[in-house]
Short mmCIF file of C-alpha atoms in Angstrom, two decimals:
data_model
loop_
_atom_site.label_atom_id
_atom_site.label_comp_id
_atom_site.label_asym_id
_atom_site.label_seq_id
_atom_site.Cartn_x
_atom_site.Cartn_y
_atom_site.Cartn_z
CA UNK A 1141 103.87 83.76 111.35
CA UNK A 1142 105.79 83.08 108.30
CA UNK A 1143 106.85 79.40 108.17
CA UNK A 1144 109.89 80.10 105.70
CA UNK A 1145 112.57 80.71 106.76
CA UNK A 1146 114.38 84.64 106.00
CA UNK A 1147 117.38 84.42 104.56
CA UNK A 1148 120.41 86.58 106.12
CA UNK A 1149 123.17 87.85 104.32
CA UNK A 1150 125.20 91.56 104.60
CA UNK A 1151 126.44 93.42 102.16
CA UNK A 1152 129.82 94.18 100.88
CA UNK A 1153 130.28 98.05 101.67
CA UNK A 1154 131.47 97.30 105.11
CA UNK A 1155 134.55 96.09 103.49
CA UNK A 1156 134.51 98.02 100.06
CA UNK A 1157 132.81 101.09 99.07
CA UNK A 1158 131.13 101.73 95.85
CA UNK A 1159 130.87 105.41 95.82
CA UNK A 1160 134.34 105.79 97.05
CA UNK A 1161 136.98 103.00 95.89
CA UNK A 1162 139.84 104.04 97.62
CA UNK A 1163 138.11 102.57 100.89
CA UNK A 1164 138.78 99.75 102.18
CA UNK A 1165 140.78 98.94 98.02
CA UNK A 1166 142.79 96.08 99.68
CA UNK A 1167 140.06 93.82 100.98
CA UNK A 1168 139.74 91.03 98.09
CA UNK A 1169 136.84 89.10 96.89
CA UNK A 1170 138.12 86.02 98.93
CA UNK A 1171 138.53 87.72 102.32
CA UNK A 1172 134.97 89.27 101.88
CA UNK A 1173 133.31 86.00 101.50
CA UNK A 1174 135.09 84.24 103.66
CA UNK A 1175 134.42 86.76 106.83
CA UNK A 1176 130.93 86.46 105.74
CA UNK A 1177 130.89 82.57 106.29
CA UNK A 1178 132.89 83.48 109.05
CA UNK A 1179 129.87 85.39 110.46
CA UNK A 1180 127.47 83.04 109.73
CA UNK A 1181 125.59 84.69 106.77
CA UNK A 1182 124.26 83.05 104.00
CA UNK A 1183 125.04 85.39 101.37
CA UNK A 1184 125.71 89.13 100.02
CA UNK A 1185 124.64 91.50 97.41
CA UNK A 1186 127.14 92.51 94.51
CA UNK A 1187 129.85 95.13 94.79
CA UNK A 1188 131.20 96.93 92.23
CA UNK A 1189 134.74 95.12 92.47
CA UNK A 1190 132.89 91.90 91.92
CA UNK A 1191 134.38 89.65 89.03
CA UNK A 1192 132.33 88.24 85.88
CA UNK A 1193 129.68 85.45 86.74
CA UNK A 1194 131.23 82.51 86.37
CA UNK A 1195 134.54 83.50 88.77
CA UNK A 1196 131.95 84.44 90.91
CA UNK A 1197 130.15 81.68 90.93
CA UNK A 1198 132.83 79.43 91.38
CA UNK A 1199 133.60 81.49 94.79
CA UNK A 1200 130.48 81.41 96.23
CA UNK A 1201 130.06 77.74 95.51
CA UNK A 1202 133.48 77.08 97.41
CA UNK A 1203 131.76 78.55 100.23
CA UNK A 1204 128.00 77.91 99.76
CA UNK A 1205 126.54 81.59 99.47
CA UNK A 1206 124.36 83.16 97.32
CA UNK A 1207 124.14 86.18 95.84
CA UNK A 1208 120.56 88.25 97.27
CA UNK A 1209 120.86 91.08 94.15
CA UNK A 1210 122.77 94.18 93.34
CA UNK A 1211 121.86 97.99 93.23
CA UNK A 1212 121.25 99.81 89.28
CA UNK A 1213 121.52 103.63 89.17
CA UNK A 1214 118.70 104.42 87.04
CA UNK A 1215 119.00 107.94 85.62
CA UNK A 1216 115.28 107.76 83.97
CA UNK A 1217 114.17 111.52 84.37
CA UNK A 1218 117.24 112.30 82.92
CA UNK A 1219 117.72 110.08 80.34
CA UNK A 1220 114.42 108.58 79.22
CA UNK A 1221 113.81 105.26 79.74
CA UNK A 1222 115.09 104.08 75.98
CA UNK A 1223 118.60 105.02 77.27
CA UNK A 1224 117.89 102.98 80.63
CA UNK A 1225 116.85 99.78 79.37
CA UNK A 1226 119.79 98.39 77.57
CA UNK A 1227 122.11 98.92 80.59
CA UNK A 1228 119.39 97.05 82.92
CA UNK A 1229 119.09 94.73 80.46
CA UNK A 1230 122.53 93.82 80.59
CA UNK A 1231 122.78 93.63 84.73
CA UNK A 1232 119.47 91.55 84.82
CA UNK A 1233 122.01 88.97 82.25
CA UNK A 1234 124.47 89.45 84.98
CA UNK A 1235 121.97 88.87 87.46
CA UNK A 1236 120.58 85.72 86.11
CA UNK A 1237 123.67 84.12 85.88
CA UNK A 1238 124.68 84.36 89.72
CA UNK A 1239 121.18 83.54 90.50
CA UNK A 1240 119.90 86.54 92.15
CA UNK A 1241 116.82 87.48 93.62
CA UNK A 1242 116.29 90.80 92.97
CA UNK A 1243 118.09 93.86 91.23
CA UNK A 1244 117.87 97.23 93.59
CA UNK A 1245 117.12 100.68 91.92
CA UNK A 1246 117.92 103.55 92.90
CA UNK A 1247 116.74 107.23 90.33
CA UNK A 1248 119.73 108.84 90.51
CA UNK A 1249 118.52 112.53 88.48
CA UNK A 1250 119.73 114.89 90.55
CA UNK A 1251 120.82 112.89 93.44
CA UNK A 1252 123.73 114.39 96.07
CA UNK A 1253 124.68 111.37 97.58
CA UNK A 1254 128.09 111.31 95.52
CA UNK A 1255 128.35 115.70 96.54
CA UNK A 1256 130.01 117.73 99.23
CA UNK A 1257 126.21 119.31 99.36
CA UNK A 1258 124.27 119.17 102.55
CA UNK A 1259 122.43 116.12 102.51
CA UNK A 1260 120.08 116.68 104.93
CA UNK A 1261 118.71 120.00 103.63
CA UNK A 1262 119.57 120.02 99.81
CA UNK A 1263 118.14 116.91 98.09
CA UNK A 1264 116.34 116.76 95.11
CA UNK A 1265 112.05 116.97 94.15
CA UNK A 1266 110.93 115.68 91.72
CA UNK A 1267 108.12 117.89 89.60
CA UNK A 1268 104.50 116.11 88.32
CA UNK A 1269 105.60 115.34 85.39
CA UNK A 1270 108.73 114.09 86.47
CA UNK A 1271 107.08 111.90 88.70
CA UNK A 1272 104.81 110.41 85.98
CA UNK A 1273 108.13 109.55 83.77
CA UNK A 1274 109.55 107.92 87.10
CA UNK A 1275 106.87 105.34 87.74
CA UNK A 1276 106.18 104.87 84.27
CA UNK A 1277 109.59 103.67 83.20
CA UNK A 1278 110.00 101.70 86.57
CA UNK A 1279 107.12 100.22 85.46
CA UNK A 1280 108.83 99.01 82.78
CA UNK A 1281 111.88 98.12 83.79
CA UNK A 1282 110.13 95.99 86.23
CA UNK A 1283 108.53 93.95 83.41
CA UNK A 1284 112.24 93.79 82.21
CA UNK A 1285 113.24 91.97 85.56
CA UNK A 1286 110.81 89.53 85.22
CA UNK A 1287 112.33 88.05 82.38
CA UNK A 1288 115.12 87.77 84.17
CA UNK A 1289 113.51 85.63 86.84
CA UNK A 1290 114.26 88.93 89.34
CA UNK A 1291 111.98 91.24 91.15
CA UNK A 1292 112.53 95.19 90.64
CA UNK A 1293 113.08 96.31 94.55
CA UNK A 1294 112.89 100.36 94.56
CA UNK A 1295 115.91 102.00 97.24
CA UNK A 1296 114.66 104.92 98.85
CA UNK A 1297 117.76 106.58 99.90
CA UNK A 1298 119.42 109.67 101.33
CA UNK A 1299 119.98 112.57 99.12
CA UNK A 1300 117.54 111.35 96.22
CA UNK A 1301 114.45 112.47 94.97
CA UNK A 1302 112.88 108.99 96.51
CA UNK A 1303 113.84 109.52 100.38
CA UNK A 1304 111.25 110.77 102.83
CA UNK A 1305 107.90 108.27 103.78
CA UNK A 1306 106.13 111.01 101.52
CA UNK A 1307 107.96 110.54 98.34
CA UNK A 1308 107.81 106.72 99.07
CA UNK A 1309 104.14 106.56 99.33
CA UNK A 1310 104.20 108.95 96.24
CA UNK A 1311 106.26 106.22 94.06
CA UNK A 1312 103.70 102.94 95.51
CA UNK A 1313 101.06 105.08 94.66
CA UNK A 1314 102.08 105.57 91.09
CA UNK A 1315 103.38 102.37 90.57
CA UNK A 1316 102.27 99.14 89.44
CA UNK A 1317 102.58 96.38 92.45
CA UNK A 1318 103.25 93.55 89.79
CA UNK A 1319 106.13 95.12 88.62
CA UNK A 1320 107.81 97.32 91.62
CA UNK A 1321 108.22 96.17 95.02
CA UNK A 1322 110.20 98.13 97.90
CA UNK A 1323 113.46 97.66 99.29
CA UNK A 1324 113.03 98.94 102.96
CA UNK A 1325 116.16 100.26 104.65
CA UNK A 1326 115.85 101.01 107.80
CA UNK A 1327 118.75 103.54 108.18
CA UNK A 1328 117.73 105.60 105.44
CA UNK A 1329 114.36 106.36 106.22
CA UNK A 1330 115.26 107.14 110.56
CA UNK A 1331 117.84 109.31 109.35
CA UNK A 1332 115.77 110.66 106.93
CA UNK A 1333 112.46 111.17 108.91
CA UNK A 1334 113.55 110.47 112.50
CA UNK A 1335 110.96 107.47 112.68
CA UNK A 1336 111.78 103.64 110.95
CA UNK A 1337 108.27 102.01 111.57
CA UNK A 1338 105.76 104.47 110.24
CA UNK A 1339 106.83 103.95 106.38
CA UNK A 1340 106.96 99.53 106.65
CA UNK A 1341 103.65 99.56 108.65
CA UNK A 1342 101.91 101.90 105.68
CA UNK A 1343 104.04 98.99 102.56
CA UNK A 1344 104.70 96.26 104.10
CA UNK A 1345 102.70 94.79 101.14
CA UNK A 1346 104.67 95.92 98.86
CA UNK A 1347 108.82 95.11 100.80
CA UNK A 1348 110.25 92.40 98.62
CA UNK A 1349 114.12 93.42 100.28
CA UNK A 1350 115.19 94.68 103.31
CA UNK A 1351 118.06 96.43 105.14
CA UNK A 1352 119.23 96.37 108.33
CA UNK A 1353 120.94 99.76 108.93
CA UNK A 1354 121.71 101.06 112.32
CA UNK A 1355 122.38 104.67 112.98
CA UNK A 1356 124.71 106.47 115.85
CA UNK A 1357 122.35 109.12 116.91
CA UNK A 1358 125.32 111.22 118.63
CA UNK A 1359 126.76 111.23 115.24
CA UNK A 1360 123.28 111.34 113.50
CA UNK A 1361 122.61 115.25 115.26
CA UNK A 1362 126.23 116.37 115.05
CA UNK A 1363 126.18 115.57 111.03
CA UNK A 1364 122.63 117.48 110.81
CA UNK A 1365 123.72 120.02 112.95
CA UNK A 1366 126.90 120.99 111.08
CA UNK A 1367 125.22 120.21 107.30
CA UNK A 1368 127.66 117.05 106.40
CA UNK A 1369 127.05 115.46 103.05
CA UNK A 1370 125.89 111.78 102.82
CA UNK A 1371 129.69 111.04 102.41
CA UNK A 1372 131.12 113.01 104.97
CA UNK A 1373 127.97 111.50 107.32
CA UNK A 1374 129.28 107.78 107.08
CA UNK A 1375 132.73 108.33 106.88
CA UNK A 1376 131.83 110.28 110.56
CA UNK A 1377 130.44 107.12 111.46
CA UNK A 1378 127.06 108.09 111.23
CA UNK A 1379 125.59 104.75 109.94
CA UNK A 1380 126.62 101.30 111.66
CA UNK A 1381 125.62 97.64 111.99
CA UNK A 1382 122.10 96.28 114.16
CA UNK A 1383 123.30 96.25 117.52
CA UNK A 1384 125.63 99.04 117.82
CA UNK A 1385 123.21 102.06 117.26
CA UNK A 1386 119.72 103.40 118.29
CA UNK A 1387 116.96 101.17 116.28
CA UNK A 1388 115.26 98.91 117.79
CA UNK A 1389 115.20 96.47 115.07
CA UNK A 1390 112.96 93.73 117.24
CA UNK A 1391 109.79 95.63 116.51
CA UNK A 1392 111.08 95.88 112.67
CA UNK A 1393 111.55 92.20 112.65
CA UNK A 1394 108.24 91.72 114.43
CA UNK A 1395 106.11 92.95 111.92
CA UNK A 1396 107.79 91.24 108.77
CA UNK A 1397 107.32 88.27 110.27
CA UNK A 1398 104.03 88.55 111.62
CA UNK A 1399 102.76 90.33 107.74
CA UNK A 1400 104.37 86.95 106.24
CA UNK A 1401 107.65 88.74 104.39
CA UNK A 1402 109.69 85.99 102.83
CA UNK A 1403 113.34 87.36 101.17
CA UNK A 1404 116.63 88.63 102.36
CA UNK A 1405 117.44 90.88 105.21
CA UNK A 1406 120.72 92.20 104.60
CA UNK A 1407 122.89 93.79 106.94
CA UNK A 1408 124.37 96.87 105.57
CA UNK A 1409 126.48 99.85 107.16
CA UNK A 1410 128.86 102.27 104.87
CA UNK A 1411 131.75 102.69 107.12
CA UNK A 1412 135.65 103.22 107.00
CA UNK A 1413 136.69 99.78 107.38
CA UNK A 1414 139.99 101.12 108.33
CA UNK A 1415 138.01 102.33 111.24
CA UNK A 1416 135.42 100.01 111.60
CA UNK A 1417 136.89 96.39 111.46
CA UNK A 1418 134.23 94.54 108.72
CA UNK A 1419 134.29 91.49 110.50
CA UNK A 1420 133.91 92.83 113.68
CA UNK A 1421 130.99 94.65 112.90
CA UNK A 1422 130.34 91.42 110.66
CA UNK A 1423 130.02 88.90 114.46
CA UNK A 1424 128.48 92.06 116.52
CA UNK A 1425 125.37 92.27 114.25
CA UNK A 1426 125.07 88.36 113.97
CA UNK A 1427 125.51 88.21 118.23
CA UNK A 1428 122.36 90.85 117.97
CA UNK A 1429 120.42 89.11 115.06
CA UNK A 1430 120.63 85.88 117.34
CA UNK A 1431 120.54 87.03 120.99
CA UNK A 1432 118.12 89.72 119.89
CA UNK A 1433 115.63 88.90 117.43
CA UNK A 1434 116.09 84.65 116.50
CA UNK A 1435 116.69 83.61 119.65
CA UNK A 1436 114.14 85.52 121.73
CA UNK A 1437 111.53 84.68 119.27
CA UNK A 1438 112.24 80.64 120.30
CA UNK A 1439 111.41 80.93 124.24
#
């Protein structure tokens, strides 16, 4: 069993979303961090509202959290990897400076999350040859990371060209395991393949972050059923915190500790949080996380 200890933290789009500002614009910095000490995690991932390093690092200190890393659209098949690099370059600075972990990409060619398209029947697939650009130039932006003192964590996710257990084993096949390492989100891949264990049992050599996303299944078949994009889907209430959804996250937990993963788990669920209260969904994932997996695991 691993003897150090997993650090807990949840990220910042239950109270502000990335891919759609105007929710949830009123919650500040300052009443983010403080409902996550609140909850009792140790840190969060950056949000796009986040202010320059040094503001931020002044907040976190005031509270004692830590920042676990921050996601980087990478738009290599469509770009090149020349065009890439700067722009990484300059979040890995960022990165360094709050003293991150790791720095979460996501190859966004192509990708409908941000669309009114179907998400569960019109992604994008990637060719050969735009495979081969892929893993090369995450190859090299992984070097890149290192400099940084960060490790380049790859985001399957919904509506990409990265999302089913196929197209993940595809990417850790063509890959370099020095420089590329997997962020596994639980969420994604059940509502993407129906099945969350299947895909960490086959790389749970390579996981170097994790999510803990929950799913409403109701929701989950009503959104497949009537063809709902990826924002229409969570804005449904599709996706929600550990403890309020269908995964059984003990058997998740389980295996990372029994395979020795050492890194964050992060809580994450897109929801309204005019709908879903963030630090209400903030304490009902930390009662699960310590009646359901911590606690157990002591008697």
């Amino acid at each position: 069993m691993n003897e150090q200890p997993i650090r807990w933290g949840i990220a910042p789009i239950g109270w502000r979303n990335d891919d759609m500002p105007e929710i949830g614009a009123g919650n500040t910095l300052s009443h983010l961090l403080s409902d996550i000490v609140v909850a009792g995690f140790e840190g969060t991932e950056v949000g796009g509202f986040f202010p320059d390093a040094q503001v931020l690092n002044k907040e976190l200190a005031l509270r004692n959290l830590r920042i676990a890393g921050q996601w980087f659209s990478s738009y290599i098949i469509r770009d090149g990897i020349e065009l890439v690099i700067e722009p990484f370059r300059k979040q890995c600075r960022y990165l360094r400076e709050v003293k991150a972990d790791v720095i979460v990409v996501s190859e966004q060619t192509g990708s409908i999350q941000g669309t009114e398209q179907n998400v569960f029947a019109e992604k994008p697939n990637f060719d050969d040859a735009e495979w081969e650009q892929l893993c090369a130039g995450l190859n090299e932006l992984g070097a890149v990371a290192k400099e940084y003192g960060l490790r380049l964590v790859y985001h399957h996710h919904m509506g990409t060209g990265v999302q089913t257990t196929e197209e993940v084993d595809r990417l850790m096949d063509g890959t370099d395991p020095a420089q590329v390492a997997l962020l596994y989100d639980t969420g994604h891949i059940f509502v993407s393949d129906g099945d969350y264990m299947t895909l960490l049992r086959k790389h749970i050599g390579r996981v170097g972050h994790v999510h803990f996303k929950d799913a409403r299944r109701v929701v989950l078949d009503d959104c497949r059923e009537n063809g709902k994009s990826f924002m229409q889907s969570f804005l449904n209430g599709m996706f929600t915190v550990p403890g309020d959804g269908c995964i059984d996250f003990r058997e998740v937990y389980d295996l990372l500790l029994q395979q020795g993963y050492q890194g964050w788990i992060v809580i994450e669920a897109e929801q309204d949080p005019d709908v879903a209260h963030p630090l209400e969904y903030a304490l009902i994932a930390r009662r699960y996380i310590d009646g359901q997996l911590l606690n157990r695991l002591q008697v």
